[in-house]
Coordinates of C-alpha atoms in Angstrom, one line a residue:
M27 CA 60.4 141.2 79.3
A28 CA 60.7 139.3 82.5
C29 CA 58.4 138.8 85.1
Q30 CA 58.7 141.1 87.6
L31 CA 59.1 138.4 90.3
P32 CA 59.0 140.6 93.9
T33 CA 63.3 140.6 95.5
E34 CA 62.6 138.1 98.5
C35 CA 60.6 135.4 96.4
L36 CA 63.4 135.6 93.3
N37 CA 65.9 135.4 95.8
E38 CA 63.9 132.1 97.6
I39 CA 63.5 130.6 93.7
L40 CA 66.9 131.1 92.8
E41 CA 68.0 130.0 95.9
Y42 CA 66.6 126.1 95.0
L43 CA 69.7 126.3 91.5
E44 CA 72.4 126.2 93.7
G45 CA 73.4 123.2 93.1
D46 CA 72.4 123.5 89.3
K47 CA 75.0 125.9 88.0
L48 CA 74.4 124.8 83.8
T49 CA 71.0 126.7 85.0
L50 CA 72.3 130.1 87.3
H51 CA 74.2 131.0 84.4
S52 CA 71.7 131.1 82.3
C53 CA 69.9 133.5 84.7
L54 CA 72.6 135.9 84.8
L55 CA 71.6 136.9 80.9
V56 CA 68.0 138.0 82.0
N57 CA 68.3 141.3 83.9
R58 CA 71.1 142.6 86.5
L59 CA 68.8 141.9 89.7
W60 CA 68.5 138.0 88.0
C61 CA 72.5 138.4 87.2
K62 CA 73.5 140.1 91.0
I63 CA 70.9 137.2 92.8
A64 CA 73.0 134.4 90.4
V65 CA 75.9 135.9 90.8
R66 CA 75.5 135.5 94.9
I67 CA 74.6 132.1 94.9
L68 CA 77.3 131.4 92.1
W69 CA 80.3 133.1 93.9
R70 CA 79.0 131.5 97.8
N71 CA 81.4 128.7 96.9
I72 CA 82.9 130.1 93.9
L73 CA 86.4 127.8 94.9
D74 CA 84.0 124.1 94.8
C75 CA 85.9 122.2 92.3
K76 CA 83.9 118.9 93.3
S77 CA 80.1 119.7 91.3
S78 CA 80.2 117.4 87.8
Y79 CA 80.0 120.8 86.2
Y80 CA 83.6 121.8 87.3
C81 CA 85.3 118.2 87.2
Q82 CA 85.1 118.3 82.7
P83 CA 87.4 118.2 80.5
R84 CA 87.3 122.7 80.8
S85 CA 88.1 122.2 84.3
L86 CA 91.7 124.5 83.7
R87 CA 89.4 127.0 81.6
I88 CA 87.4 127.3 84.2
K89 CA 89.9 127.8 86.9
S90 CA 91.8 130.2 84.3
S91 CA 88.6 132.0 84.1
I92 CA 88.4 132.3 88.4
L93 CA 91.5 133.5 88.4
S94 CA 91.4 135.9 86.4
T95 CA 88.2 137.6 87.7
L96 CA 89.9 137.6 90.9
I97 CA 92.6 139.3 89.4
A98 CA 90.6 141.5 88.6
N99 CA 88.4 142.3 92.0
L100 CA 92.2 142.8 93.6
P101 CA 92.2 146.4 94.9
I102 CA 95.1 148.7 93.5
E103 CA 97.6 148.0 95.5
S104 CA 97.9 144.2 94.4
K105 CA 97.4 145.3 91.5
N106 CA 100.8 147.4 91.5
L107 CA 102.4 145.0 93.4
L108 CA 102.0 142.0 90.8
H109 CA 103.2 144.8 88.2
K110 CA 106.1 146.6 90.3
N111 CA 107.3 142.2 90.3
E112 CA 106.2 141.9 86.3
I113 CA 103.5 139.6 87.0
F114 CA 100.8 140.2 84.3
I115 CA 97.4 137.9 84.3
S116 CA 94.5 138.9 82.1
T117 CA 91.4 140.0 83.1
P118 CA 88.2 139.9 81.2
T119 CA 87.7 143.3 81.5
L120 CA 89.9 146.4 81.1
N121 CA 86.8 148.6 83.0
S122 CA 85.2 147.6 86.6
L123 CA 83.6 145.1 87.6
L124 CA 80.1 144.5 87.9
F125 CA 80.3 143.4 91.2
N126 CA 82.6 143.5 94.4
Y127 CA 82.7 139.4 94.0
V128 CA 84.6 138.4 96.6
E129 CA 82.1 139.7 98.8
F130 CA 79.1 137.3 98.3
C131 CA 81.8 134.6 99.5
K132 CA 80.9 132.5 102.8
V133 CA 83.0 129.4 101.6
L134 CA 86.9 130.1 101.5
S135 CA 89.4 127.2 101.0
I136 CA 93.3 128.4 101.6
N137 CA 94.4 125.2 99.8
K138 CA 91.9 125.2 96.7
I139 CA 93.4 128.9 96.0
I140 CA 97.1 127.6 96.3
S141 CA 95.7 125.0 93.9
I142 CA 93.9 127.4 91.8
V143 CA 97.0 129.8 90.7
E144 CA 99.3 126.6 90.8
D145 CA 97.1 124.6 87.9
V146 CA 97.3 128.4 85.8
L147 CA 100.0 129.6 86.8
S148 CA 102.4 127.2 87.2
N149 CA 105.5 129.6 87.6
D150 CA 107.6 130.1 90.6
R151 CA 106.2 133.7 91.2
N152 CA 103.3 131.8 92.4
N153 CA 103.3 132.8 95.9
L154 CA 102.7 136.4 95.4
V155 CA 100.1 136.1 93.2
T156 CA 98.5 133.3 95.9
N157 CA 98.7 135.9 99.6
E158 CA 97.8 138.8 97.4
I159 CA 94.2 137.1 96.6
I160 CA 93.9 135.0 100.1
S161 CA 94.1 139.0 102.1
M162 CA 91.7 140.6 99.1
F163 CA 89.0 137.0 100.6
I164 CA 89.9 137.7 104.1
N165 CA 89.5 140.9 104.5
E166 CA 86.6 141.6 101.7
I167 CA 84.2 138.4 103.4
S168 CA 82.2 140.1 106.3
S169 CA 80.1 136.9 107.1
L170 CA 82.2 133.6 106.9
E171 CA 80.5 130.0 106.9
K172 CA 83.3 127.5 106.4
F173 CA 86.9 127.9 106.4
T174 CA 88.9 125.4 105.3
Y175 CA 92.6 125.6 105.7
Y176 CA 95.2 122.7 105.6
Y177 CA 99.1 123.5 106.3
D178 CA 101.4 121.4 103.8
Y179 CA 104.2 121.0 104.2
Y180 CA 105.6 120.2 100.5
S181 CA 103.4 123.6 99.2
H182 CA 106.3 125.9 98.1
I183 CA 103.9 128.5 99.1
N184 CA 104.4 130.5 102.0
I185 CA 101.2 132.0 104.0
S186 CA 100.6 134.5 106.4
I187 CA 96.9 134.8 107.4
P188 CA 97.3 136.7 111.1
Y189 CA 93.6 137.3 111.6
V190 CA 89.9 136.6 109.4
P191 CA 88.3 139.3 110.9
G192 CA 84.6 137.4 109.0
A193 CA 84.9 133.8 111.5
R194 CA 83.3 135.5 113.9
D195 CA 79.7 133.7 111.9
L196 CA 81.7 130.7 111.1
S197 CA 79.5 127.5 111.6
E198 CA 81.9 124.6 110.0
L199 CA 85.4 124.8 110.2
C200 CA 88.1 122.1 108.5
C201 CA 91.9 122.3 109.1
S202 CA 95.0 120.2 110.1
S203 CA 97.1 120.2 113.6
N204 CA 99.9 121.9 112.5
L205 CA 98.2 125.3 112.1
P206 CA 100.2 128.2 113.4
S207 CA 98.8 128.2 117.0
S208 CA 99.3 132.0 116.6
F209 CA 96.2 131.7 114.1
L210 CA 94.3 129.4 116.7
F211 CA 94.5 130.8 119.3
Q212 CA 93.6 134.1 117.3
L213 CA 90.4 132.1 115.8
S214 CA 89.3 130.6 119.5
Q215 CA 89.0 134.4 120.6
T216 CA 86.4 135.5 117.9
C217 CA 85.5 131.7 116.2
H218 CA 82.9 130.4 119.9
N219 CA 79.4 129.0 117.4
L220 CA 81.5 126.3 115.7
Q221 CA 78.6 123.7 114.9
S222 CA 81.4 121.4 112.6
I223 CA 85.4 121.2 113.2
S224 CA 87.2 119.0 110.9
I225 CA 91.0 118.0 112.0
S226 CA 93.2 116.2 109.9
F227 CA 96.5 115.1 112.5
E228 CA 99.4 116.0 109.7
G229 CA 103.4 116.6 110.9
K230 CA 105.0 115.9 113.9
N231 CA 103.5 118.2 116.2
V232 CA 99.8 119.4 117.2
S233 CA 99.4 122.8 118.0
N234 CA 99.1 124.3 121.6
G235 CA 95.8 126.6 120.2
L236 CA 93.9 123.3 118.8
N237 CA 92.8 123.2 122.5
E238 CA 91.6 125.8 123.4
L239 CA 89.9 126.5 120.4
I240 CA 87.7 123.0 120.4
S241 CA 87.2 124.1 124.2
S242 CA 85.9 127.7 123.3
Q243 CA 82.7 126.5 121.2
N244 CA 79.3 127.2 122.9
K245 CA 77.7 123.9 121.2
L246 CA 79.8 121.8 118.4
K247 CA 77.2 119.2 116.8
N248 CA 79.7 117.3 113.9
L249 CA 83.5 116.6 114.3
T250 CA 86.0 115.2 112.4
L251 CA 89.2 113.1 113.3
S252 CA 91.6 111.6 110.4
T253 CA 95.0 110.2 110.6
Y254 CA 97.0 109.0 108.2
R255 CA 100.3 109.6 106.7
Y256 CA 102.0 110.9 110.1
R257 CA 99.9 108.4 112.4
I258 CA 99.6 111.3 115.0
S259 CA 97.7 110.2 118.0
W260 CA 94.4 112.4 118.6
A261 CA 94.5 111.4 122.4
I262 CA 95.8 115.3 123.0
I263 CA 92.7 117.0 122.2
I264 CA 90.4 114.5 123.4
P265 CA 90.0 116.6 127.2
A266 CA 88.8 119.3 125.0
V267 CA 87.0 117.3 123.0
I268 CA 84.6 115.3 125.9
K269 CA 84.1 118.8 126.9
H270 CA 80.9 118.7 124.4
S271 CA 80.1 115.2 124.9
K272 CA 76.6 115.7 125.3
T273 CA 75.6 118.5 122.2
I274 CA 77.7 116.3 119.2
T275 CA 75.4 114.5 117.5
K276 CA 78.2 113.3 114.9
L277 CA 81.3 111.7 115.3
Q278 CA 83.6 110.6 112.2
L279 CA 86.9 109.2 113.1
Y280 CA 89.4 107.7 110.4
G281 CA 93.2 106.5 110.3
D282 CA 95.8 103.6 109.2
Y283 CA 97.2 102.3 112.3
G284 CA 95.4 100.9 115.1
N285 CA 97.1 102.8 118.4
L286 CA 94.5 105.1 118.0
P287 CA 91.7 105.8 121.5
L288 CA 88.4 105.5 121.2
S289 CA 87.4 104.3 124.6
F290 CA 86.4 108.4 125.2
V291 CA 83.7 107.3 122.6
S292 CA 81.8 106.3 125.3
L293 CA 80.6 109.0 127.0
F294 CA 78.9 110.5 123.8
T295 CA 75.9 109.4 124.5
N296 CA 73.7 111.7 122.3
L297 CA 75.3 110.8 119.3
Q298 CA 73.1 109.4 115.9
K299 CA 75.6 108.9 113.4
C300 CA 79.1 107.8 113.4
I301 CA 82.2 106.3 110.7
F302 CA 84.9 104.1 112.2
S303 CA 87.0 103.6 108.9
F304 CA 90.0 102.3 109.9
G305 CA 91.7 100.8 106.3
N306 CA 95.3 98.3 105.9
G307 CA 94.1 95.5 108.3
V308 CA 94.0 97.8 111.2
I309 CA 92.7 96.2 114.1
L310 CA 91.8 97.9 116.9
E311 CA 91.2 96.4 120.0
D312 CA 90.3 99.6 122.0
F313 CA 86.8 99.2 120.2
K314 CA 86.1 96.8 123.0
K315 CA 85.8 99.1 125.5
L316 CA 83.0 100.3 123.3
Q317 CA 81.3 97.7 123.2
N318 CA 79.3 97.5 126.5
A319 CA 78.2 101.7 125.8
N320 CA 74.9 102.9 125.5
F321 CA 73.6 105.5 122.0
L322 CA 70.4 105.8 122.9
K323 CA 69.6 107.8 120.2
L324 CA 72.3 106.2 116.9
E325 CA 70.3 106.6 113.7
I326 CA 73.9 105.7 111.5
L327 CA 76.5 103.1 111.9
K328 CA 78.9 103.0 109.3
I329 CA 82.1 100.4 109.7
P330 CA 83.9 100.4 105.7
H331 CA 86.3 98.2 106.8
Q332 CA 87.6 95.7 108.8
C333 CA 88.9 96.7 111.8
F334 CA 86.6 95.4 114.8
K335 CA 86.5 91.8 115.9
P336 CA 83.3 90.9 115.6
E337 CA 82.4 89.5 118.9
Y338 CA 82.8 93.1 119.2
I339 CA 80.5 94.8 117.4
I340 CA 77.2 91.9 117.8
K341 CA 77.4 93.0 121.4
F342 CA 77.7 96.7 120.5
L343 CA 74.3 95.8 118.0
E344 CA 73.1 94.0 120.7
N345 CA 73.3 97.6 123.0
N346 CA 71.8 99.9 119.9
G347 CA 71.0 98.0 117.2
K348 CA 67.4 99.1 118.3
N349 CA 67.1 102.2 117.2
L350 CA 70.0 102.0 113.6
K351 CA 68.6 103.2 110.9
I352 CA 71.5 102.4 108.5
F353 CA 73.9 100.4 108.5
Y354 CA 76.7 99.7 106.5
M355 CA 79.5 96.8 107.6
L356 CA 82.5 94.9 105.2
E357 CA 82.5 92.0 106.8
M358 CA 81.5 88.4 106.3
N359 CA 80.4 87.4 109.6
K360 CA 77.5 85.0 110.2
A361 CA 77.0 85.9 113.8
L362 CA 77.0 89.2 112.8
S363 CA 74.6 89.2 110.2
L364 CA 72.3 87.3 112.5
T365 CA 72.2 89.9 115.1
I366 CA 71.1 92.4 112.7
A367 CA 68.0 90.0 112.2
K368 CA 67.9 90.3 115.6
F369 CA 68.4 93.1 117.1
C370 CA 68.0 95.7 114.1
P371 CA 64.1 95.7 113.9
N372 CA 64.2 99.4 112.1
I373 CA 66.2 99.3 109.7
R374 CA 66.2 101.0 106.5
K375 CA 69.3 100.5 104.9
L376 CA 71.6 97.8 105.0
F377 CA 75.1 97.4 103.2
I378 CA 76.8 93.4 104.3
V379 CA 78.6 90.5 102.8
F380 CA 77.0 87.7 103.0
N381 CA 79.0 84.2 102.3
N382 CA 77.7 81.5 100.2
D383 CA 75.4 79.4 102.7
E384 CA 73.8 82.7 104.1
I385 CA 70.9 82.7 102.1
D386 CA 68.6 82.1 105.1
I387 CA 69.9 84.9 107.1
L388 CA 69.2 87.4 104.2
K389 CA 65.6 85.6 104.4
A390 CA 65.8 86.2 108.2
I391 CA 66.3 89.9 107.4
F392 CA 63.6 90.6 105.7
I393 CA 61.5 89.3 107.4
N394 CA 62.3 90.3 110.9
C395 CA 63.7 93.7 109.5
K396 CA 60.4 95.2 108.6
Y397 CA 61.1 98.7 107.5
L398 CA 64.1 97.6 105.1
E399 CA 64.2 99.6 102.4
S400 CA 66.9 99.4 100.5
I401 CA 70.0 97.2 100.6
K402 CA 73.3 96.9 99.1
I403 CA 75.0 93.5 98.6
W404 CA 78.3 92.8 97.9
F405 CA 79.3 89.7 95.3
G406 CA 81.9 88.4 93.7
N407 CA 84.0 84.7 93.5
R408 CA 81.0 82.8 93.3
N409 CA 82.2 80.1 95.4
L410 CA 82.5 83.1 98.8
Y411 CA 79.4 85.3 98.3
L412 CA 75.6 84.6 97.6
K413 CA 74.4 83.4 93.7
K414 CA 72.8 86.7 92.6
K415 CA 69.8 84.3 91.7
E416 CA 69.1 83.4 94.9
V417 CA 69.8 86.9 96.1
L418 CA 66.7 88.2 93.5
D419 CA 64.2 84.9 94.1
T420 CA 64.8 85.9 98.0
V421 CA 64.0 89.8 97.4
V422 CA 60.6 88.6 95.6
N423 CA 59.4 86.4 98.3
Y424 CA 60.5 88.1 101.3
S425 CA 61.3 91.3 101.2
Q426 CA 58.0 93.9 102.8
S427 CA 56.4 96.2 101.1
N428 CA 58.1 99.2 101.4
F429 CA 61.2 98.0 100.2
H430 CA 62.1 99.6 96.9
K431 CA 65.9 99.4 96.1
L432 CA 68.2 96.9 96.2
K433 CA 72.4 97.4 94.9
I434 CA 74.6 95.5 93.6
H435 CA 78.3 96.2 94.4
G436 CA 81.4 94.3 93.4
D437 CA 81.8 91.5 90.5
L438 CA 79.9 92.4 87.6
N439 CA 79.8 89.2 86.4
S440 CA 76.6 88.3 86.0
D441 CA 75.5 84.5 86.8
V442 CA 72.0 85.6 86.5
T443 CA 70.0 84.6 82.5
P444 CA 68.1 86.7 81.3
K445 CA 65.0 84.1 82.0
D446 CA 66.3 84.9 85.8
W447 CA 65.1 88.7 85.8
E448 CA 61.9 87.9 83.5
S449 CA 60.8 86.0 86.2
F450 CA 62.0 88.3 88.9
F451 CA 60.6 91.4 87.2
I452 CA 57.4 89.1 87.2
G453 CA 56.9 88.4 90.9
W454 CA 58.0 91.8 91.1
K455 CA 55.0 93.2 88.9
N456 CA 52.6 91.1 91.3
R457 CA 54.1 93.1 94.6
T458 CA 52.8 96.6 96.1
P459 CA 54.8 98.9 95.8
K460 CA 55.8 98.1 92.4
K461 CA 58.9 100.6 92.2
L462 CA 61.8 98.9 91.8
L463 CA 65.6 100.8 91.9
F464 CA 68.7 98.8 91.1

């Protein structure tokens, strides 16, 4: 017999298993109470296929199982409509379902519904099935936490979403810039408490309702803007975005072309985390306008591509490096590396690229950055980059006592011999703490 825990206590315990779907599935078999709590957690984000549990070879079977349960959960009117159109999809049972599974959902992705239906059915009647399932989700979910909807010109599925009643409690929105303006205007009337907005700029035009939706929020904290395929600028929404310049603490900007405005970022004086990611050799000259900006609360800065001139980043770090705790930079530049050692004394985690003659700079970083816990170093052609043995010796002899994690990225062909490793671990053994993770 299962232990009779209070329901509130059992709820709290099983919540800790949210990321462990295998264990949650085993809870389904204990009793009805355990089953209901586990089902509620499992169906909270049932459409998410990113976890390792769903990304195994049985992925299609799992998607098929999800779809059949959704079909069984459809209202009788929708089932009759599918049968009338000669669409027959097997369901897990002919009897009534134990639960109204859809009402447990807190995360809704229109694109993932489309993907599941297309992957499982692969026929020309997917449009009807998809729309009936989406309508069911929208009608049954009373309180939605995250909503994802990217309009895709290349999809043959014609989606109609006039209203989302559960959106009044929405805290996270991921959408494309070309959604119907009527939908965005409607959303702006009911949804005022978004904390996170992620916008992908797609198509040829930006919906008029996007500015209204952004402006109508009370306390926006996280903003992500990305533009790739169509190279549409986010300049049109900047007036709405800067209304939240005092509340936004996390900003992520992604793109693949250089004519993008960045100067508006200087108004976000309470930024704690900022990511600038512009690939394909793009150099954004507009970052020059940010080099003298002050972000006194900035703790995380990531620039994973060589998209800004080093001299601009150096000046930026001189002004804002003091409080940085995490810095990610894919740039080989001696002056920039020295700037980290000099102006980033509180750094905890660092990813950096060194030239083969810059071992002294690595030593300087270890000496001056006394709180450094983790460093990730790019290795490659041994004529261009630091040699691994030099790095190991430097870690043992110069890193501070709280340093415990060394990550090696890039070329896996090692120039370190077993004897070198033995020497390293003997040296590390005499340190406190002795924990080291590679």
